[in-house]
Amino acid sequence: MESFFSRHRNLIVLLAVLLAQIIGLAVQVRRPARGMAAAAQTSNPDTMQRGDSRSVMLLRLWAADIVTPPERLFHAVDQEAVQLWSGYLDLVHLRAQNLQLQQTIDWLRLEQAMLSEDARQGQRLQSLLHFQQSYPGKTLAAQVIGTSGNLQSHLLFIDKGSADGVRTDMAVISADGIVGKVRDVFPHTAQVLMINDQTSGAGVILEKTRIRGILRGDADGRTEIVGILADSRIQPGEQVLTAGGDQIFPRGLAVGTVTGVVRDPDRSAFIDVILKPAALLDRLDEVLVLTDIQSQLPSALQSDLAQSQAEQGQAASAELAREQARRKAAEEMAERLPGWQQPVTPANAQGAGGTQPAAPPAPKPIPALHPDRFSPGYDAGSSTAPAQNSPGDAASKPTTEKPQNRSQL
Amino acid sequence: MTGLSTDYRRDREIRHFPLAVYVLVPLASLVLQAWLPRVLGRFTYFDLPLLVVLYFSLVRRDPIHGTLLGAVVGILQDALTQGAIGIHGVANTVCGFLAASIGIRFVVENALLRVVMNFVFTLLAGLLVVFVTGGLLGLEMRWNFLTQVLVAAGNALIGLVLFPLLDRLQGKD
């Protein structure tokens, strides 16, 4: 018997170990089944998942206690190693990546600037389009593509030329106000002389005081109105409009705002009115060239004008009817009352041949029986009858002699 | 040399390891088996605890040792899962016993032979797990033979590297 165990020791141990494990498995598998049945009776699903016996739970706890600390250590080491690698060691492509990101940032900044510029340009074009639609004349939109590059020469180059219908001396405006006039025209570009150039000139008028003057630029690039007599009514803040007499700018366009008045250094009786231009002359991007200032009004303005004229016609006809009725009533009154005089009105004055209305006859004073120096029209030197003097003389002479008479008295 | 008996030759070829190696290496295999899937994701086609059992069984040439080592390591493997404890225990026990039994009769030092044995025993362990789970316990288990082949191949390749490393841990006689 002893030799059997010693001979088959290995196999017996194997079978014993396998048998023990199989029994353990059988116990574990049967316990969840009972747990499931109990759970089905108690309707408690939590019971099904807790089918392990206390010994199995203990075994799992031990295994977890054995394995999890090294796992935690491995995890920590792994994290540190990853951080060390990625943060300090794996920096081979970092410089190139940094450069690429910097380029991306620069590109994004450029794109942002372009988008902002596009948005601003859209707003400007929108206001310009609105102005173009509301403006009665024909206009041609143009882009400002350059300047003269000289501080003494305030010129602009626009991207429209003779091929687009631009001619010399055409007015150039923006939605804010006038800009200048076309000086030279090339096939596809044109040169615009701005209003703040010393050689420019435009007829302008102050909005409130209705004082006219000539607009030009000074040596500093400011705009001023020259050739105005000193007038205390000109105050800063007054709007200045185009007068329309220069055959370039149509009347009524905004020119600028009065910012100050200085005495003309050459002529002491004259002043120069300094203006702040309505158009942003140093930040122009889009302008309008007035290609035809004598064109027809837009339909909306035409309808408004026709309505206004119709209303004026109705008012005039009503006034004429009232005047005719008043004249008829006056004639009837004159027939019934011979001494009644028809009142002088502008209407019947114009009706009498269109001549100047006759002044009403002045009432003649009754001649005095014994005229003296106090009598109207008395002349001490000539001793003529006062009735022969004119009323004007009678009115003037006594007043000039009154102080003498009073001193004599 | 020719006068040496078989038992003497077997005793000469038995590897002896410090006790810490018997404890720490299986423990390390369990930890790595539990931790590496976090790193490798689904490419965990290996079974390190089984490799360790096979190695010690082969080099110790002691079926009881292989049986007990396989049972303990397998039970610990099961304890880390939600399944019944003993499934991998049975499989590893059988594999450890068979590997030790083969080691008694053959000198398994050749690399190619180790690759084949690792492949076969890993496949066998997988089949045993399926047999115990489905056959003995009657539990439903989805099983993919190709996955098991990949695990066996992975074990065979890892064994090529791992076994020489573990050979360096043996103690001096």
Coordinates of C-alpha atoms in Angstrom, one line a residue:
Chain A
M1 CA 0.0 0.0 0.0
E2 CA 2.8 2.3 0.8
S3 CA 4.6 1.4 -2.4
F4 CA 1.4 2.2 -4.4
F5 CA 1.2 5.7 -2.9
S6 CA 4.8 6.3 -3.4
R7 CA 4.7 4.9 -6.9
H8 CA 1.7 6.9 -8.0
R9 CA 2.4 9.9 -5.8
N10 CA 2.4 12.4 -8.6
L11 CA -0.8 11.1 -10.1
I12 CA -2.6 10.9 -6.7
V13 CA -1.6 14.5 -5.9
L14 CA -2.8 15.6 -9.3
L15 CA -6.1 13.9 -8.9
A16 CA -6.5 15.2 -5.4
V17 CA -5.8 18.7 -6.5
L18 CA -8.1 18.4 -9.5
L19 CA -10.8 16.8 -7.3
A20 CA -10.6 19.6 -4.8
Q21 CA -10.9 22.2 -7.4
I22 CA -13.8 20.5 -9.1
I23 CA -15.6 20.2 -5.9
G24 CA -15.0 23.8 -5.2
L25 CA -16.3 24.6 -8.7
A26 CA -19.3 22.5 -8.1
V27 CA -20.0 24.3 -4.8
Q28 CA -19.6 27.6 -6.5
V29 CA -21.8 26.8 -9.4
R30 CA -24.5 25.3 -7.2
R31 CA -24.6 28.3 -4.8
P32 CA -25.5 30.9 -7.5
A33 CA -28.3 28.6 -8.6
R34 CA -29.7 28.6 -5.1
G35 CA -29.1 32.3 -4.9
M36 CA -31.0 32.8 -8.2
A37 CA -33.9 30.8 -6.9
A38 CA -34.0 32.8 -3.7
A39 CA -33.6 36.0 -5.7
A40 CA -36.5 35.0 -7.9
Q41 CA -38.6 34.5 -4.7
T42 CA -37.6 37.7 -3.1
S43 CA -37.4 39.6 -6.3
N44 CA -34.0 40.9 -5.3
P45 CA -31.6 40.9 -8.2
D46 CA -28.8 42.0 -6.0
T47 CA -28.8 38.5 -4.4
M48 CA -27.9 36.9 -7.8
Q49 CA -24.7 38.8 -8.1
R50 CA -23.6 37.9 -4.6
G51 CA -23.6 34.2 -5.0
D52 CA -20.0 33.7 -3.9
S53 CA -19.4 32.1 -0.6
R54 CA -17.5 33.7 2.1
S55 CA -14.4 31.6 1.3
V56 CA -14.5 32.5 -2.4
M57 CA -15.0 36.2 -1.5
L58 CA -12.0 35.9 0.8
L59 CA -10.0 34.3 -2.0
R60 CA -10.9 37.0 -4.4
L61 CA -10.0 39.6 -1.8
W62 CA -6.6 38.0 -1.2
A63 CA -6.0 37.9 -5.0
A64 CA -7.0 41.5 -5.3
D65 CA -4.8 42.5 -2.4
I66 CA -1.9 40.6 -4.0
V67 CA -2.3 42.0 -7.5
T68 CA -3.6 45.5 -7.1
P69 CA -0.7 47.1 -5.1
P70 CA 1.8 46.1 -7.8
E71 CA -0.7 47.2 -10.4
R72 CA -1.1 50.5 -8.7
L73 CA 2.7 50.8 -8.6
F74 CA 2.9 49.9 -12.2
H75 CA 0.3 52.4 -13.1
A76 CA 2.0 55.2 -11.2
V77 CA 5.3 54.3 -12.7
D78 CA 3.7 54.1 -16.1
Q79 CA 2.1 57.6 -15.6
E80 CA 5.4 59.0 -14.5
A81 CA 7.2 57.4 -17.3
V82 CA 4.7 58.7 -19.8
Q83 CA 5.0 62.1 -18.4
L84 CA 8.8 61.9 -18.4
W85 CA 8.9 60.7 -21.9
S86 CA 6.4 63.0 -23.4
G87 CA 7.4 66.0 -21.3
Y88 CA 11.2 65.8 -21.3
L89 CA 12.5 63.0 -23.6
D90 CA 10.2 62.8 -26.6
L91 CA 10.8 66.4 -27.7
V92 CA 12.4 65.5 -31.0
H93 CA 9.7 67.1 -33.1
L94 CA 8.8 69.7 -30.6
R95 CA 10.7 72.5 -32.3
A96 CA 9.3 71.8 -35.7
Q97 CA 5.8 71.4 -34.2
N98 CA 6.2 74.6 -32.3
L99 CA 7.2 76.3 -35.5
Q100 CA 4.3 74.8 -37.3
L101 CA 1.9 76.0 -34.6
Q102 CA 3.4 79.4 -34.7
Q103 CA 2.9 79.5 -38.4
T104 CA -0.7 78.4 -37.9
I105 CA -1.2 81.1 -35.3
D106 CA 0.2 83.7 -37.7
W107 CA -2.0 82.4 -40.5
L108 CA -5.0 82.5 -38.3
R109 CA -4.2 86.0 -37.2
L110 CA -3.9 87.0 -40.8
E111 CA -7.1 85.4 -41.7
Q112 CA -8.8 87.1 -38.8
A113 CA -7.5 90.4 -39.9
M114 CA -8.7 89.7 -43.4
L115 CA -12.1 88.7 -42.2
S116 CA -12.3 91.9 -40.1
E117 CA -11.2 94.0 -43.0
D118 CA -13.8 92.2 -45.2
A119 CA -16.5 93.0 -42.6
R120 CA -15.5 96.6 -42.5
Q121 CA -15.4 96.8 -46.2
G122 CA -18.8 95.2 -46.4
Q123 CA -20.2 97.9 -44.1
R124 CA -18.6 100.6 -46.1
L125 CA -19.9 99.2 -49.4
Q126 CA -23.3 98.8 -47.9
S127 CA -23.4 102.5 -46.8
L128 CA -22.0 103.5 -50.2
L129 CA -24.6 101.4 -52.0
H130 CA -27.3 103.0 -50.0
F131 CA -26.0 106.4 -50.8
Q132 CA -25.7 105.5 -54.5
Q133 CA -29.2 104.3 -54.6
S134 CA -30.6 107.4 -52.9
Y135 CA -28.5 109.8 -54.9
P136 CA -30.3 111.2 -57.9
G137 CA -27.3 111.4 -60.3
K138 CA -25.4 108.6 -62.0
T139 CA -22.5 107.4 -60.0
L140 CA -19.7 105.0 -60.6
A141 CA -18.2 103.1 -57.7
A142 CA -14.4 103.0 -57.6
Q143 CA -11.7 101.6 -55.4
V144 CA -8.9 103.8 -54.1
I145 CA -5.8 102.0 -55.2
G146 CA -3.1 104.5 -54.2
T147 CA -2.0 108.0 -53.4
S148 CA 0.6 110.3 -54.6
G149 CA 2.9 109.5 -51.7
N150 CA 3.7 113.2 -51.3
L151 CA 2.6 115.2 -48.3
Q152 CA 2.3 118.3 -50.5
S153 CA 0.1 116.6 -53.1
H154 CA -3.2 115.2 -51.9
L155 CA -4.0 112.9 -54.8
L156 CA -5.8 109.6 -55.0
F157 CA -5.7 107.0 -57.7
I158 CA -8.8 105.1 -58.4
D159 CA -9.3 101.9 -60.3
K160 CA -11.7 103.4 -62.9
G161 CA -10.6 105.3 -65.9
S162 CA -11.7 106.5 -69.3
A163 CA -12.7 103.0 -70.3
D164 CA -15.3 103.1 -67.5
G165 CA -16.7 106.4 -68.4
V166 CA -14.6 108.6 -66.1
R167 CA -13.8 112.1 -67.4
T168 CA -11.8 115.0 -66.1
D169 CA -13.5 117.3 -63.6
M170 CA -16.0 114.8 -62.5
A171 CA -16.9 115.1 -58.9
V172 CA -15.7 112.3 -56.6
I173 CA -17.7 111.8 -53.4
S174 CA -18.2 109.3 -50.7
A175 CA -21.2 108.4 -48.6
D176 CA -20.0 111.0 -46.0
G177 CA -19.2 113.9 -48.3
I178 CA -17.3 115.2 -51.2
V179 CA -13.8 113.9 -51.8
G180 CA -12.4 115.8 -54.7
K181 CA -12.6 115.9 -58.5
V182 CA -11.0 113.9 -61.2
R183 CA -7.9 115.6 -62.4
D184 CA -6.4 113.2 -64.9
V185 CA -7.9 110.2 -66.5
F186 CA -6.1 107.2 -67.8
P187 CA -7.6 104.2 -69.6
H188 CA -8.1 102.2 -66.4
T189 CA -7.2 104.5 -63.6
A190 CA -7.8 108.1 -62.7
Q191 CA -6.2 110.7 -60.6
V192 CA -8.4 112.4 -58.1
L193 CA -7.5 115.8 -56.6
M194 CA -8.8 115.9 -53.1
I195 CA -10.4 118.9 -51.6
N196 CA -7.7 119.4 -49.0
D197 CA -5.1 120.0 -51.7
Q198 CA -3.8 123.5 -52.1
T199 CA -4.6 123.6 -55.8
S200 CA -8.2 122.4 -55.4
G201 CA -11.2 124.5 -55.2
A202 CA -14.9 124.1 -54.8
G203 CA -17.8 126.5 -54.2
V204 CA -19.4 126.0 -50.8
I205 CA -22.0 127.6 -48.7
L206 CA -22.5 127.6 -45.0
E207 CA -25.8 125.9 -44.2
K208 CA -27.3 128.4 -41.7
T209 CA -25.7 131.7 -42.5
R210 CA -25.8 131.1 -46.2
I211 CA -22.4 132.6 -46.6
R212 CA -20.7 131.5 -49.8
G213 CA -17.0 130.9 -50.2
I214 CA -14.3 128.9 -51.9
L215 CA -13.1 125.7 -50.4
R216 CA -9.5 124.7 -50.8
G217 CA -6.7 123.0 -48.8
D218 CA -3.8 124.6 -47.0
A219 CA -0.2 123.7 -46.6
D220 CA -1.0 121.3 -43.8
G221 CA -3.6 119.4 -45.7
R222 CA -6.5 121.1 -43.8
T223 CA -9.6 122.3 -45.7
E224 CA -10.6 125.9 -45.3
I225 CA -13.0 128.3 -46.9
V226 CA -11.2 131.4 -48.0
G227 CA -12.5 134.8 -49.2
I228 CA -15.1 135.4 -46.6
L229 CA -15.7 138.8 -45.0
A230 CA -15.4 138.7 -41.2
D231 CA -18.7 137.7 -39.8
S232 CA -19.5 137.0 -36.2
R233 CA -22.3 134.6 -37.1
I234 CA -20.0 131.9 -38.3
Q235 CA -19.7 129.5 -35.4
P236 CA -17.9 126.2 -35.0
G237 CA -20.2 123.2 -35.7
E238 CA -22.0 124.8 -38.6
Q239 CA -22.4 122.5 -41.5
V240 CA -20.9 123.4 -44.9
L241 CA -22.5 122.2 -48.2
T242 CA -21.5 122.5 -51.8
A243 CA -22.9 125.6 -53.4
G244 CA -23.2 124.1 -56.9
G245 CA -21.8 127.0 -58.7
D246 CA -18.5 125.4 -59.8
Q247 CA -20.1 123.1 -62.3
I248 CA -18.4 120.2 -60.7
F249 CA -20.1 119.4 -57.5
P250 CA -23.9 119.4 -57.4
R251 CA -25.3 121.7 -54.7
G252 CA -26.2 120.3 -51.3
L253 CA -23.5 117.7 -50.8
A254 CA -21.9 117.6 -47.4
V255 CA -18.5 119.2 -47.3
G256 CA -17.6 119.3 -43.6
T257 CA -18.1 121.0 -40.3
V258 CA -16.7 124.4 -39.2
T259 CA -14.1 123.9 -36.5
G260 CA -12.7 127.4 -36.3
V261 CA -12.2 130.8 -37.8
V262 CA -8.9 132.5 -38.3
R263 CA -8.0 135.8 -39.8
D264 CA -6.8 135.9 -43.3
P265 CA -3.0 136.7 -43.0
D266 CA -3.0 138.5 -46.4
R267 CA -6.3 140.5 -46.1
S268 CA -7.2 141.8 -42.7
A269 CA -10.9 142.2 -43.6
F270 CA -11.3 138.6 -44.5
I271 CA -11.3 135.4 -42.5
D272 CA -10.6 131.8 -43.3
V273 CA -13.0 129.2 -42.0
I274 CA -11.3 125.9 -41.0
L275 CA -13.3 122.8 -41.8
K276 CA -13.3 119.2 -40.7
P277 CA -14.1 117.3 -43.9
A278 CA -17.1 115.2 -43.8
A279 CA -15.4 112.5 -45.8
L280 CA -12.5 110.6 -44.2
L281 CA -10.0 111.8 -46.7
D282 CA -7.1 109.9 -45.2
R283 CA -8.9 106.6 -44.9
L284 CA -10.8 106.3 -48.1
D285 CA -11.2 102.9 -49.7
E286 CA -14.2 103.3 -51.9
V287 CA -15.5 106.4 -53.6
L288 CA -18.2 107.3 -56.1
V289 CA -17.5 109.2 -59.3
L290 CA -20.5 111.4 -60.3
T291 CA -20.7 110.7 -64.0
D292 CA -23.9 112.6 -64.6
I293 CA -25.3 115.1 -62.2
Q294 CA -28.1 116.1 -64.6
S295 CA -29.8 112.8 -64.8
Q296 CA -33.4 112.1 -63.9
L297 CA -34.4 111.8 -60.3
P298 CA -35.1 108.3 -59.0
S299 CA -38.6 107.1 -59.2
A300 CA -39.3 107.5 -55.5
L301 CA -38.0 111.1 -55.5
Q302 CA -40.0 111.8 -58.8
S303 CA -43.2 110.6 -57.2
D304 CA -42.5 112.7 -54.1
L305 CA -41.8 115.7 -56.3
A306 CA -45.0 115.1 -58.3
Q307 CA -47.1 114.8 -55.2
S308 CA -45.6 118.0 -53.8
Q309 CA -46.3 119.9 -57.0
A310 CA -49.8 118.6 -57.1
E311 CA -50.4 119.7 -53.5
Q312 CA -48.9 123.1 -54.4
G313 CA -51.3 123.4 -57.4
Q314 CA -54.3 122.6 -55.3
A315 CA -53.4 125.1 -52.7
A316 CA -52.8 127.8 -55.4
S317 CA -56.2 127.1 -57.1
A318 CA -58.0 127.3 -53.7
E319 CA -56.3 130.6 -52.9
L320 CA -57.3 131.9 -56.4
A321 CA -60.9 130.9 -55.8
R322 CA -60.9 132.6 -52.4
E323 CA -59.5 135.7 -53.9
Q324 CA -62.1 135.8 -56.7
A325 CA -64.8 135.5 -54.2
R326 CA -63.4 138.3 -52.1
R327 CA -63.1 140.6 -55.1
K328 CA -66.7 139.9 -56.2
A329 CA -67.9 140.7 -52.7
A330 CA -65.9 143.9 -52.7
E331 CA -67.4 145.0 -56.1
E332 CA -70.9 144.4 -54.8
M333 CA -70.1 146.4 -51.7
A334 CA -68.8 149.3 -53.9
E335 CA -71.9 149.3 -55.9
R336 CA -74.2 149.5 -52.8
L337 CA -71.9 152.0 -50.9
P338 CA -70.5 154.7 -53.2
G339 CA -68.2 156.2 -50.5
W340 CA -66.7 152.9 -49.6
Q341 CA -63.2 152.3 -50.8
Q342 CA -62.0 148.9 -51.7
P343 CA -59.2 147.8 -49.4
V344 CA -55.8 147.6 -51.1
T345 CA -54.6 144.0 -51.1
P346 CA -51.7 142.5 -53.0
A347 CA -54.2 140.7 -55.1
N348 CA -56.1 143.7 -56.4
A349 CA -52.9 145.7 -56.6
Q350 CA -51.5 143.1 -58.9
G351 CA -54.8 143.0 -60.8
A352 CA -54.5 146.6 -61.7
G353 CA -52.2 146.1 -64.6
G354 CA -49.4 144.7 -62.5
T355 CA -48.1 148.1 -61.5
Q356 CA -47.0 149.2 -58.1
P357 CA -49.9 149.8 -55.8
A358 CA -50.8 153.4 -55.5
A359 CA -50.3 154.9 -52.1
P360 CA -53.5 156.0 -50.4
P361 CA -54.1 159.8 -50.6
A362 CA -53.0 161.6 -47.5
P363 CA -55.8 163.5 -45.8
K364 CA -55.4 167.2 -46.3
P365 CA -55.6 169.4 -43.2
I366 CA -58.3 172.1 -43.1
P367 CA -56.6 175.5 -43.8
A368 CA -56.5 177.8 -40.8
L369 CA -58.3 181.1 -41.0
H370 CA -55.4 182.9 -39.3
P371 CA -52.3 180.9 -39.9
D372 CA -49.4 181.4 -37.5
R373 CA -46.1 179.6 -37.0
F374 CA -47.8 176.8 -35.3
S375 CA -50.1 176.1 -38.2
P376 CA -49.3 173.2 -40.4
G377 CA -47.4 174.3 -43.5
Y378 CA -46.7 177.8 -42.2
D379 CA -43.6 179.4 -43.7
A380 CA -42.4 182.4 -41.8
G381 CA -40.0 183.6 -44.6
S382 CA -42.4 183.3 -47.5
S383 CA -45.6 183.7 -45.7
T384 CA -47.3 181.4 -48.2
A385 CA -50.4 179.6 -47.5
P386 CA -49.9 176.2 -45.9
A387 CA -52.3 174.7 -48.2
Q388 CA -49.9 175.1 -51.0
N389 CA -47.1 173.2 -49.3
S390 CA -46.6 169.6 -49.8
P391 CA -47.4 167.2 -47.0
G392 CA -43.8 166.2 -46.9
D393 CA -42.6 169.6 -46.3
A394 CA -45.2 170.2 -43.7
A395 CA -44.1 167.2 -41.8
S396 CA -40.4 167.9 -41.9
K397 CA -40.0 171.5 -41.5
P398 CA -41.9 172.1 -38.3
T399 CA -40.0 169.3 -36.5
T400 CA -36.6 170.9 -37.4
E401 CA -37.7 174.3 -36.2
K402 CA -39.5 173.2 -33.0
P403 CA -36.4 173.5 -30.7
Q404 CA -35.8 177.1 -31.9
N405 CA -39.4 178.0 -31.3
R406 CA -39.4 176.5 -27.9
S407 CA -36.2 178.4 -27.0
Q408 CA -37.8 181.5 -28.2
L409 CA -40.8 180.9 -26.1
Chain B
M1 CA 30.3 10.1 -17.6
T2 CA 28.7 7.0 -19.0
G3 CA 28.5 5.5 -15.6
L4 CA 26.2 8.1 -14.3
S5 CA 22.7 6.8 -13.4
T6 CA 19.5 8.4 -14.8
D7 CA 18.5 9.8 -11.4
Y8 CA 21.8 11.4 -11.0
R9 CA 21.6 13.0 -14.4
R10 CA 18.1 14.1 -13.7
D11 CA 19.2 15.6 -10.4
R12 CA 22.0 17.4 -12.2
E13 CA 19.6 18.8 -14.7
I14 CA 17.0 20.0 -12.2
R15 CA 17.1 23.8 -11.8
H16 CA 16.9 25.2 -8.4
F17 CA 15.7 28.7 -7.7
P18 CA 15.6 30.9 -4.6
L19 CA 12.3 30.9 -2.8
A20 CA 11.7 34.5 -3.7
V21 CA 11.8 33.6 -7.4
Y22 CA 9.0 31.0 -6.8
V23 CA 7.0 33.7 -5.2
L24 CA 7.8 36.8 -7.1
V25 CA 7.9 35.5 -10.6
P26 CA 4.4 34.1 -10.6
L27 CA 3.2 37.2 -8.8
A28 CA 4.8 39.4 -11.4
S29 CA 3.2 37.3 -14.1
L30 CA -0.2 37.8 -12.6
V31 CA 0.4 41.5 -12.2
L32 CA 1.6 41.9 -15.7
Q33 CA -1.3 39.9 -17.1
A34 CA -3.7 42.2 -15.3
W35 CA -1.8 45.4 -16.1
L36 CA -0.6 45.0 -19.7
P37 CA -4.1 45.0 -21.2
R38 CA -4.3 48.6 -20.1
V39 CA -1.4 49.3 -22.3
L40 CA -1.8 47.0 -25.2
G41 CA -5.6 47.2 -25.4
R42 CA -7.1 44.2 -27.2
F43 CA -3.7 42.8 -28.3
T44 CA -3.2 40.7 -25.2
Y45 CA -2.7 37.5 -26.9
F46 CA -0.6 35.8 -24.2
D47 CA -1.0 34.0 -20.9
L48 CA 2.0 34.9 -18.7
P49 CA 0.9 32.9 -15.6
L50 CA 0.6 29.8 -17.7
L51 CA 4.0 30.4 -19.2
V52 CA 5.5 30.7 -15.7
V53 CA 3.8 27.5 -14.7
L54 CA 5.1 25.7 -17.7
Y55 CA 8.6 27.0 -17.2
F56 CA 8.9 26.0 -13.6
S57 CA 7.3 22.7 -14.3
L58 CA 9.7 21.9 -17.1
V59 CA 12.9 22.9 -15.3
R60 CA 12.0 21.5 -11.9
R61 CA 10.9 18.2 -13.5
D62 CA 8.6 17.6 -10.5
P63 CA 5.0 16.8 -11.3
I64 CA 3.8 17.6 -7.8
H65 CA 5.5 20.9 -7.9
G66 CA 4.1 21.6 -11.3
T67 CA 0.6 20.5 -10.1
L68 CA 0.6 22.7 -7.0
L69 CA 2.1 25.7 -8.8
G70 CA -0.4 25.4 -11.6
A71 CA -3.2 25.0 -9.1
V72 CA -2.2 28.1 -7.1
V73 CA -1.4 30.3 -10.0
G74 CA -4.6 29.2 -11.8
I75 CA -6.7 29.8 -8.7
L76 CA -5.2 33.3 -8.3
Q77 CA -6.0 33.9 -12.0
D78 CA -9.6 32.9 -11.4
A79 CA -9.7 35.0 -8.3
L80 CA -9.1 38.1 -10.4
T81 CA -12.0 37.3 -12.6
Q82 CA -15.7 37.3 -12.0
G83 CA -16.0 33.6 -12.9
A84 CA -15.9 30.5 -10.7
I85 CA -12.6 29.9 -9.0
G86 CA -10.9 26.8 -10.2
I87 CA -11.4 26.9 -13.9
H88 CA -7.9 28.1 -14.7
G89 CA -6.8 26.2 -11.7
V90 CA -7.8 22.9 -13.2
A91 CA -6.3 23.9 -16.6
N92 CA -3.0 25.1 -15.2
T93 CA -2.8 22.1 -12.8
V94 CA -3.1 19.7 -15.7
C95 CA -0.6 21.6 -17.8
G96 CA 1.8 21.9 -15.0
F97 CA 1.6 18.2 -14.3
L98 CA 2.0 17.2 -17.9
A99 CA 4.9 19.7 -18.5
A100 CA 6.7 18.4 -15.5
S101 CA 6.1 14.8 -16.6
I102 CA 7.5 15.6 -20.0
G103 CA 10.4 17.3 -18.4
I104 CA 11.3 14.2 -16.6
R105 CA 11.6 12.2 -19.7
F106 CA 13.0 14.8 -22.1
V107 CA 15.6 17.5 -21.8
V108 CA 13.7 20.6 -22.9
E109 CA 16.5 23.0 -23.6
N110 CA 16.0 23.4 -27.3
A111 CA 14.4 26.7 -28.2
L112 CA 12.2 25.2 -31.0
L113 CA 11.1 22.5 -28.7
R114 CA 10.1 25.1 -26.1
V115 CA 8.2 27.0 -28.7
V116 CA 6.2 24.0 -29.7
M117 CA 5.6 22.9 -26.1
N118 CA 4.4 26.4 -25.1
F119 CA 2.1 26.5 -28.2
V120 CA 0.7 23.1 -27.5
F121 CA 0.2 23.5 -23.7
T122 CA -1.3 27.0 -24.1
L123 CA -3.8 25.5 -26.6
L124 CA -4.4 22.7 -24.2
A125 CA -5.0 25.1 -21.4
G126 CA -7.6 26.9 -23.5
L127 CA -9.3 23.7 -24.4
L128 CA -9.4 22.7 -20.7
V129 CA -10.9 26.0 -19.7
V130 CA -13.6 25.5 -22.3
F131 CA -14.1 21.9 -21.2
V132 CA -14.4 22.8 -17.5
T133 CA -16.6 25.8 -18.1
G134 CA -18.9 24.3 -20.6
G135 CA -18.6 20.6 -20.0
L136 CA -18.3 20.3 -16.2
L137 CA -20.0 23.4 -15.0
G138 CA -22.5 23.7 -17.8
L139 CA -22.0 27.4 -18.1
E140 CA -22.4 29.2 -21.4
M141 CA -19.2 30.4 -22.8
R142 CA -18.3 32.1 -26.1
W143 CA -15.1 30.7 -27.4
N144 CA -13.1 31.6 -30.5
F145 CA -10.6 29.0 -31.6
L146 CA -8.6 31.6 -33.6
T147 CA -8.2 33.7 -30.5
Q148 CA -6.9 30.7 -28.6
V149 CA -4.5 30.0 -31.4
L150 CA -3.2 33.5 -31.3
V151 CA -2.8 33.3 -27.5
A152 CA -0.8 30.1 -28.0
A153 CA 1.3 31.7 -30.7
G154 CA 1.9 34.7 -28.4
N155 CA 2.9 32.5 -25.6
A156 CA 5.3 30.6 -27.8
L157 CA 7.0 33.7 -28.9
I158 CA 7.1 35.3 -25.5
G159 CA 8.5 32.0 -24.1
L160 CA 11.4 32.4 -26.5
V161 CA 12.4 35.5 -24.6
L162 CA 11.1 34.8 -21.2
F163 CA 12.6 31.4 -20.6
P164 CA 16.2 32.5 -21.1
L165 CA 15.6 35.4 -18.8
L166 CA 14.2 33.1 -16.1
D167 CA 17.1 30.7 -16.6
R168 CA 19.4 33.5 -15.3
L169 CA 17.4 33.5 -12.0
Q170 CA 18.4 30.0 -11.0
G171 CA 20.5 29.5 -7.9
K172 CA 24.0 28.1 -7.8
D173 CA 24.3 24.5 -6.7

